[in-house]
mmCIF file of C-alpha atoms in Angstrom:
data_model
loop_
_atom_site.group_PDB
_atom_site.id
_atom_site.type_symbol
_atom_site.label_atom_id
_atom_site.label_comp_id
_atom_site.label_asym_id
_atom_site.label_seq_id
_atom_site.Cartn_x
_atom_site.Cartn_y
_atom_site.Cartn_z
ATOM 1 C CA UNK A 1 -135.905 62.657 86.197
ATOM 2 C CA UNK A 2 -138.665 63.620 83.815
ATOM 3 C CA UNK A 3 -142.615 62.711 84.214
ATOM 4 C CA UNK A 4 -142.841 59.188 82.992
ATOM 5 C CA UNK A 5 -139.927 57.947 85.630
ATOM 6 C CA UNK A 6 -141.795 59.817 88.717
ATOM 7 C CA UNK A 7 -145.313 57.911 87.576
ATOM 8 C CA UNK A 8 -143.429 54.813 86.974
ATOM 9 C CA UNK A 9 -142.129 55.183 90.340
ATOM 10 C CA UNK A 10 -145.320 56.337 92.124
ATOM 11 C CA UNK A 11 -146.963 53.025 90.692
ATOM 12 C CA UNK A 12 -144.073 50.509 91.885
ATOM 13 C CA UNK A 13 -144.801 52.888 95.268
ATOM 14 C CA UNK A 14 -148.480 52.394 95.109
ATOM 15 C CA UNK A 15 -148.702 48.897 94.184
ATOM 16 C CA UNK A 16 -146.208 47.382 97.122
ATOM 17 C CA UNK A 17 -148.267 49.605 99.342
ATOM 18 C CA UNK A 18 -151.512 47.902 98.093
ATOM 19 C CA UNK A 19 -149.773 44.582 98.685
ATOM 20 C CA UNK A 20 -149.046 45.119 102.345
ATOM 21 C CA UNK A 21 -152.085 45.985 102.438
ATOM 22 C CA UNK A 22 -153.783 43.566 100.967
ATOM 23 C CA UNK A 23 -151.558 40.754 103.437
ATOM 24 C CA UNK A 24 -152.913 43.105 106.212
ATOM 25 C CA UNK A 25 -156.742 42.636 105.304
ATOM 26 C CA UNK A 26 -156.296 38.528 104.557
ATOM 27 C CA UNK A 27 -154.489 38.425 108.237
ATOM 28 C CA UNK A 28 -157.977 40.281 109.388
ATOM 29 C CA UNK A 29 -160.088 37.600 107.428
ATOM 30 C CA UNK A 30 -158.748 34.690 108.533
ATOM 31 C CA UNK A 31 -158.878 35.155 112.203
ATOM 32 C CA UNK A 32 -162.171 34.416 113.025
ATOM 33 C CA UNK A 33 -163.803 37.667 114.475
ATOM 34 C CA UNK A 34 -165.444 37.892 118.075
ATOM 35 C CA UNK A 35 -169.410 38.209 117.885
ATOM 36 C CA UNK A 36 -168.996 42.491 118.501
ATOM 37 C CA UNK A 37 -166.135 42.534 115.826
ATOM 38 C CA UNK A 38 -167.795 40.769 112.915
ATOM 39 C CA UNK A 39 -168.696 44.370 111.385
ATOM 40 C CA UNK A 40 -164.719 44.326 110.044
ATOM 41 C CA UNK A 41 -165.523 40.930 108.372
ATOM 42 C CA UNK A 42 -167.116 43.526 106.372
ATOM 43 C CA UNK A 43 -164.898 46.554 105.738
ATOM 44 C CA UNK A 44 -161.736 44.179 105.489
ATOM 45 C CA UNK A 45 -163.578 42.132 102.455
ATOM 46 C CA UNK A 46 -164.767 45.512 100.757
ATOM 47 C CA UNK A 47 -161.218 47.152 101.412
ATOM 48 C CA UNK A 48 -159.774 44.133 99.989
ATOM 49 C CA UNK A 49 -162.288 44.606 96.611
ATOM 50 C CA UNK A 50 -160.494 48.349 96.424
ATOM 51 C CA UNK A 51 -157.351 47.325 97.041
ATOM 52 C CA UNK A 52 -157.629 44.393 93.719
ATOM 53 C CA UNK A 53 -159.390 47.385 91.918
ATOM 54 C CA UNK A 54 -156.527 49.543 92.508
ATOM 55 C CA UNK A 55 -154.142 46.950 91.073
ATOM 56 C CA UNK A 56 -156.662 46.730 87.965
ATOM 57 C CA UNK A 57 -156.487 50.401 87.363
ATOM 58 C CA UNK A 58 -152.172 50.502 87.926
ATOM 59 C CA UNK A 59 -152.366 47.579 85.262
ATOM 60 C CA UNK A 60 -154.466 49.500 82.714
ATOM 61 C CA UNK A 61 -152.493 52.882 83.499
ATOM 62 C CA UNK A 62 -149.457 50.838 82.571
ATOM 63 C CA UNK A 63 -150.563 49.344 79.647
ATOM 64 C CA UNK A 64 -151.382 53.162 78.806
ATOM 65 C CA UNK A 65 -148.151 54.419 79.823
ATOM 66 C CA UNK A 66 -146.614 51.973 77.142
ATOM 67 C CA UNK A 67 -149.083 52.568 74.208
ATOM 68 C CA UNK A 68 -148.346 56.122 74.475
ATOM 69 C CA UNK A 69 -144.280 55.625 74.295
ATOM 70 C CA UNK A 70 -144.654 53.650 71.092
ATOM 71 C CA UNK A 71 -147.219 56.226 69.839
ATOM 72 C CA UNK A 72 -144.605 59.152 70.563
ATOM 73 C CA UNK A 73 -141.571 56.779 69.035
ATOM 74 C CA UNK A 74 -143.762 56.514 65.483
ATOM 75 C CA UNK A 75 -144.652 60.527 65.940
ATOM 76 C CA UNK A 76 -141.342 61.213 66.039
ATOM 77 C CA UNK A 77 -140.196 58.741 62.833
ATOM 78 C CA UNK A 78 -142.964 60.236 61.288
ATOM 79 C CA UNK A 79 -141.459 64.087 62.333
ATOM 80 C CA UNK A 80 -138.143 63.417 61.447
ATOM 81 C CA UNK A 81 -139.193 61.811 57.881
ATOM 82 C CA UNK A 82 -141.387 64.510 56.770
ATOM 83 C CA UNK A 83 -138.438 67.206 58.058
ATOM 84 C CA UNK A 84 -136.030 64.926 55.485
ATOM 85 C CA UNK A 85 -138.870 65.574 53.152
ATOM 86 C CA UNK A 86 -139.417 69.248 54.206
ATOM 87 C CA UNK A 87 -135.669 69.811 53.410
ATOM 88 C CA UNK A 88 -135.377 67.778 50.078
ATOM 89 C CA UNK A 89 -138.340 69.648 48.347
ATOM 90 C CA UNK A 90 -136.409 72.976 49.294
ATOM 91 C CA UNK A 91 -134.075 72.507 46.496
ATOM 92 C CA UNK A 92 -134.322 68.945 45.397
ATOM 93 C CA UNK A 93 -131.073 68.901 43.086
ATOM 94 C CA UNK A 94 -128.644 70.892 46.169
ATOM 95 C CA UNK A 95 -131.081 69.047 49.072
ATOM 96 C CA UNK A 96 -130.649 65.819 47.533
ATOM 97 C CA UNK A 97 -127.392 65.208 47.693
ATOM 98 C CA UNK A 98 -126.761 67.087 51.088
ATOM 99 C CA UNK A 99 -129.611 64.558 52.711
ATOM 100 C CA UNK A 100 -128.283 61.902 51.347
ATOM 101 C CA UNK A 101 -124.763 62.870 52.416
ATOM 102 C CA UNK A 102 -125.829 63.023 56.144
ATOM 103 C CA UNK A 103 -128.151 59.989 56.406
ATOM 104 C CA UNK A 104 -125.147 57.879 55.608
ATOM 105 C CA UNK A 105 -123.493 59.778 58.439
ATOM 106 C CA UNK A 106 -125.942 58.995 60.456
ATOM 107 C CA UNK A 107 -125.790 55.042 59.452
ATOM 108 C CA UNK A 108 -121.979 56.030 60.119
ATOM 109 C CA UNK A 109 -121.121 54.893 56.671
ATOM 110 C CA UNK A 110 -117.292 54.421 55.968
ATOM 111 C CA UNK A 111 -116.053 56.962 52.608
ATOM 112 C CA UNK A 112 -115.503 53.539 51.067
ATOM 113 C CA UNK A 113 -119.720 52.304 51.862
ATOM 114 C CA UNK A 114 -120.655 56.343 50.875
ATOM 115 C CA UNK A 115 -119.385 56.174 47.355
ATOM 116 C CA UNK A 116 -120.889 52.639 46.996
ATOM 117 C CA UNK A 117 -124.428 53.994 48.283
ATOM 118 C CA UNK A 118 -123.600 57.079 45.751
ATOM 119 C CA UNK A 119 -123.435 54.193 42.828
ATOM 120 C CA UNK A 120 -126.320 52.140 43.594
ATOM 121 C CA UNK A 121 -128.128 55.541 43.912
ATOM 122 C CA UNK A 122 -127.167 56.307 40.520
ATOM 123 C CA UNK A 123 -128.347 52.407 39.348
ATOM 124 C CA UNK A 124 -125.165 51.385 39.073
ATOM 125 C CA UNK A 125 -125.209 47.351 39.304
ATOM 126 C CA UNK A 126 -122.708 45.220 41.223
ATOM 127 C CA UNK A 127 -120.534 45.003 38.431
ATOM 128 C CA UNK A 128 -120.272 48.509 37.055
ATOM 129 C CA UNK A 129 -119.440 49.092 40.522
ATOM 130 C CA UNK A 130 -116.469 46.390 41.018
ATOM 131 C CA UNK A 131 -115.430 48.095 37.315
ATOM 132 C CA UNK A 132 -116.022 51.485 38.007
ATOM 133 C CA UNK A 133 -113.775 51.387 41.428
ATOM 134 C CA UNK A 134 -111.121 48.103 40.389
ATOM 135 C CA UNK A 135 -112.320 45.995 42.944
ATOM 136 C CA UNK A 136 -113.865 42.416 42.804
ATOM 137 C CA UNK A 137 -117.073 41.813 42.950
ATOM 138 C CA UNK A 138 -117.374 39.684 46.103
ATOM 139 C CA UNK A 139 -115.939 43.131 47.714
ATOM 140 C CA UNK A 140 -118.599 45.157 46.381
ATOM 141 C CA UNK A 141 -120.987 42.692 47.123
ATOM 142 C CA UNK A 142 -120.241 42.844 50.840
ATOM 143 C CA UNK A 143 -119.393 46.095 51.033
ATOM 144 C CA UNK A 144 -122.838 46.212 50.115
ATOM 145 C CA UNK A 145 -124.625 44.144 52.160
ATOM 146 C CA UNK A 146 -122.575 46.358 55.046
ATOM 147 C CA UNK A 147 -124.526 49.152 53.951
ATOM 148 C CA UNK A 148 -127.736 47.300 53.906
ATOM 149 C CA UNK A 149 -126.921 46.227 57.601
ATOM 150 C CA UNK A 150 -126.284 49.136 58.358
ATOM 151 C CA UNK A 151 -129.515 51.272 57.333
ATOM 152 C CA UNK A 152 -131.825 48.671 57.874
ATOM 153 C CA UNK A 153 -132.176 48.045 54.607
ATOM 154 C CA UNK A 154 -133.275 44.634 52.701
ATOM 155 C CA UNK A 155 -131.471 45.105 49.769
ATOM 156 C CA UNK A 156 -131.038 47.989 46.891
ATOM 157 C CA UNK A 157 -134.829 48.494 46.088
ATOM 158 C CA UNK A 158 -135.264 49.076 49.529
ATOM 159 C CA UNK A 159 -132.437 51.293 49.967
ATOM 160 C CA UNK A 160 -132.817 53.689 46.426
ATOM 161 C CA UNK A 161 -136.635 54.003 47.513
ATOM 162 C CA UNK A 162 -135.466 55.344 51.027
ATOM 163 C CA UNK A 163 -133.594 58.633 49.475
ATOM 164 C CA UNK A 164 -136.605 58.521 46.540
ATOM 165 C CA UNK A 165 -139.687 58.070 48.456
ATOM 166 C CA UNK A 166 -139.434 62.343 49.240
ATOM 167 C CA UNK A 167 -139.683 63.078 45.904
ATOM 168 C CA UNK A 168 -142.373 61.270 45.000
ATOM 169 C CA UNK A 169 -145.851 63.433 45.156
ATOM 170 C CA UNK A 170 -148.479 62.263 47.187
ATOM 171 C CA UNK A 171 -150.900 59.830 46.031
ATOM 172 C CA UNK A 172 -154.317 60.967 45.153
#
């Protein structure tokens, strides 16, 4: 179990607990106090402004708690992008390729979608493609889109800019 489960856990913990004993202190308001007891009138009401604190400060902690997971998920896209890039720049002609090669494994690309990807990374349209491999275009054309599915992608501008966007210097 690793850090954020045991807090996540301490606060489910924590905020029953503050429940209870929040029922315990209304219990203790609403029966009406004897004339030496009215002092816990007191202490119950201010116990009971802790307790609705201490749900404030679980709900903030919380909200925290999330903020900081999507801030670590966009760290890491951000990481593993500028590794891709990292790795590309080391020999962009070898690199290229290789990159390119295991992204599409990691979309887990069919051989059929990889040498489709390899065409429309070469500019290849539709038809060239359908030519180029004797198939129909309505087969390229959703063998396509497959690929598109697959890596997120909107459509080939989206996709050639993926693989091209590390070789691109920085903008000044």
């Amino acid at each position: 179990m690793n850090h954020r489960k045991y807090r996540i856990l301490f606060l489910w913990f924590y905020g029953i607990s503050l429940i209870l004993w929040i029922i315990q202190e209304a219990y203790t308001l609403t029966n009406p106090p004897d004339i030496f007891d009215r002092y816990r009138v007191f202490i119950a009401s201010f116990e009971t402004l802790i307790a609705i604190s201490s749900f404030l400060t679980i709900f903030i902690l919380y909200k925290e708690l999330k903020q900081e997971a999507g801030e670590n998920n966009q760290a890491k896209v951000v990481i593993y992008d500028l590794k891709r890039t990292n790795r590309i720049l080391k020999g962009p002609e070898m690199n290229f390729w290789k990159e390119a090669n295991q992204q599409m494994n990691e979309w887990k690309l069919t051989d059929t979608e990889k040498a489709i990807a390899v065409l429309i990374l070469r500019g290849f349209s539709h038809q060239q493609i359908a030519g180029v491999r004797g198939k129909s275009l309505r087969t390229v054309e959703n063998q396509t889109a497959s690929i598109y599915e697959k890596s997120s992608m909107r459509g080939k501008l989206e996709f050639i800019s993926f693989f091209l966007t590390p070789l691109l210097p920085e903008e000044e």
